[in-house]
Amino acid sequence: MATVTRPGAPAGPGVRRRTHPVKVDIARALPLTPAIVLLLVFLAGPILWCVYAAFTNTALTGAGSGNTRFVGLDNFRAAFTSDAFANSVVLTLVFTLLSAVVGQNLLGLALALLQKRSVKVVRTLVGITVIGAWVIPEVVAGYLWYAFLAQDGTFNEFLGTFGLGQNWLYTLPIIAVSLANVWRGTAFSMLVYNAALSEIPAEIEEAAEMDGATGWRRLRWVTVPMIKRTVTTNLMLITLQTLSVFGLIYTMTKGGPGTKSQTLPLYMYEQAFSFSQIGYGTAIALVLLAVGAVFSILYMRLLRED
Amino acid sequence: MRRRSFLTIAGLGAGTALGTTACGGSSDSGGSAGGTTKVAYQQWGSGTVMKDYLGTVKTAYEKANSGKTMELVPIVASENDYYTKLQLMMRSPRTSPDVVYEDTFLINSDITAGYLQPLDSWLGQWDQWDQFQDVAKGAAKASDGKTYGVPDGTDTRALWFNKDLLSQAGLSPDWTPTSWDDILAACREIKGKLPNVTPINVYAGKAAGEAASMQGFEMLFYGTGSTLYDASEDKWNVGSPEFVDSLQFIKTIFDEKLAPDPSAALDAQISTRVGEEFLPGGTLAIDLDGSWMSSNWLDTGGAPWPEWDAVMAQAPMPTEDGSGDGEISMSGGWTWAMTKNAGNADDAWNVISTLTSFENNLRYNINSAAVAVRKDVAGDPTYTQSNPTLEFFSSLVPVTQYRPQNTDYPRVSNEIQVAMEAVVTGQASPADAARAYDEAVKGIVGEDKTATL
């Protein structure tokens, strides 16, 4: 157990003093052992196997299956020289920025701000609608959007009256899946911001108003600085969630047409399960993990600067 | 920094959660025991030809072998997913079926993977084996000289077309194109005269799986006189101008809207829709497809269509400019194979030999409109009179080509589908898609095994 210290606090002895003999701690930890063993076997085991597989030519058929060899960094080398992989990295970043960092985050904040100022009926209705989108399973949400955006879908029926109908999943697939992800995931950000905004003392807002800060300026100079930590934490959580979105995109476009919406999780799935290259697929999973780690470190830096 | 490490772990967790999906395995009930033989096959779309056939074989087998049972394991999946699911099942003795239905193009790869066991010790004592044509016997022969599967039929490929629609477009009901340009000219004619009809379907893209590689790309590419793989040199063909030509043909039909809308063409249901919806519905004029297509329209098929023979006709696929034999076809087929983990090998063999016996094979060939591989079936009047197209499709055997019998072929085939899809969606020009294919093939087989043939 690491000790908890606030950044900048003088670290020294006596931060946390043991009040029990060690024996009691062990006795307390005993009931946890089955859970820890289960976690090791069913979570850490497969993870370690995946790390190992990423450095081999493991496959579901052919030589990689009958005669699995250690191939060092070959899988990673193949990935970094592959156009399809580069395309997936770019699409993953586009999807994450568009649907999480911009879409879910800003829309969630906007909804939370609106809810704060509106009457209870409106608050409840908006809450139910937004959270409803979040509650339904990913695959169902994917099909809903597929039905909505398809060539003969609701959206085109409506646009068709203006002669603007087109198959959105075919013409702008990454935009279409990003929209669907915003629709589905905004509730989380909204709830987080609802909680944060309710923490802001009313007198601060009143004082700001007395000083003539209204609307945008109050948001910019008072509200946002007050909830800065929440913003960063929320960004981190939704970024990591969005990086690993699979079901929604798979049901809507399967990563297609071509590879126009093939984000890293879909590319990984295709290589590992459609094309049987498990080793290469797990190598891509490790890369995805690294992307997630990079984002996390960035956000953590932001948090530390407070 | 405890929080920091916690957040890092949280960050890593997102990725590992993805990674672990690749490591899960379904736990089925244990392997076969006590006289039960598990038979795995693909069930996709609404056609139940295979299911019905296996049902009757099961009844007969259990009656003839008291105490033995044949358990059918339908794998509901599209083409590529079927192979994946089957391979995942075969990986573990606990989940492995005993007898599996294997496409000849994949069997070499699965043999190399160690999933299957050779059948020579039984075939040597099987009085029926001589009834199988030599070409078919070789279909499941691996590089070690052993035979790993018993074929149940073969197929050829050609152009199916709707006589009524072609007549309405001013073309002859005996239409016989002699070059790719002929086909394109006919398609443009149909498009001009019948705006609501899709002129031609050529499978293209990852969703159609092997159908796109074989019925689509290879029917074009082998018609240029080129080849994907030279077995005598053990070299794969890269940098081939004919490869670009074939992709250009695909690009032309999609760019000019002579083919189905890409959103339909790139959907996993496309082959089912062509057979059960577009052709019977008269919304598709020409289809580059397999000899088995009419099995969709028989009483036993997924979309019975009594008038099919009056409406649909066939023409050989011409070579690019009519040179060579002037026509081209590709052949494949499926085999019944035994897994390495078969609980009781003798029982499994018993099932395989029952599945491919004269009466059973005759019935299956008739219902699936397959080209027979057993000489006695091919000569049987009930078979020859069962389907008016059999004679035509059998006549293509002299010009037919086979896919590379090489363990790397399935991976190369995936790259062909990727190249086709890139061209169909306009993501890449034929030349760029061919270049990407060349790079991918070099990565798969090693640069030393590639050449421009």
PDB file of C-alpha atoms in Angstrom, chain B residues 15 17 21 30 53 55 58 66 86 103 110 155 157 159 163 168 193 205 223 232 247 267 296 395 418 442 446:
ATOM      1  CA  GLY B  15      -6.783  -1.465 -23.752  1.00  0.00           C
ATOM      2  CA  ALA B  17     -10.149  -5.225 -21.866  1.00  0.00           C
ATOM      3  CA  THR B  21     -11.424 -10.491 -26.051  1.00  0.00           C
ATOM      4  CA  GLY B  30     -16.979 -31.849 -23.753  1.00  0.00           C
ATOM      5  CA  TYR B  53     -29.650 -33.730 -46.142  1.00  0.00           C
ATOM      6  CA  GLY B  55     -31.010 -34.888 -41.090  1.00  0.00           C
ATOM      7  CA  LYS B  58     -28.358 -38.975 -39.415  1.00  0.00           C
ATOM      8  CA  SER B  66     -27.355 -49.153 -33.202  1.00  0.00           C
ATOM      9  CA  LEU B  86     -14.689 -23.738 -36.832  1.00  0.00           C
ATOM     10  CA  ASP B 103     -13.743 -25.813 -48.152  1.00  0.00           C
ATOM     11  CA  ASP B 110      -5.942 -26.228 -41.663  1.00  0.00           C
ATOM     12  CA  ASP B 155     -18.500 -26.701 -59.028  1.00  0.00           C
ATOM     13  CA  ARG B 157     -18.560 -20.770 -62.481  1.00  0.00           C
ATOM     14  CA  LEU B 159     -22.532 -16.042 -66.211  1.00  0.00           C
ATOM     15  CA  LYS B 163     -33.405 -14.013 -70.806  1.00  0.00           C
ATOM     16  CA  GLN B 168     -36.272  -6.329 -73.314  1.00  0.00           C
ATOM     17  CA  LYS B 193     -33.133   0.500 -71.621  1.00  0.00           C
ATOM     18  CA  GLY B 205     -15.372  -6.976 -51.027  1.00  0.00           C
ATOM     19  CA  GLY B 223      -9.228 -14.953 -67.830  1.00  0.00           C
ATOM     20  CA  SER B 232       6.404 -25.329 -59.970  1.00  0.00           C
ATOM     21  CA  LEU B 247      -9.516  -4.399 -60.687  1.00  0.00           C
ATOM     22  CA  ASP B 267     -23.017  -6.324 -47.132  1.00  0.00           C
ATOM     23  CA  ASN B 296     -31.805 -21.819 -54.387  1.00  0.00           C
ATOM     24  CA  SER B 395     -18.874 -28.797 -70.019  1.00  0.00           C
ATOM     25  CA  VAL B 418      -9.280  -5.792 -49.374  1.00  0.00           C
ATOM     26  CA  LYS B 442       5.369  -9.958 -49.772  1.00  0.00           C
ATOM     27  CA  GLY B 446       8.248 -13.409 -47.907  1.00  0.00           C
TER      28      GLY B 446
END
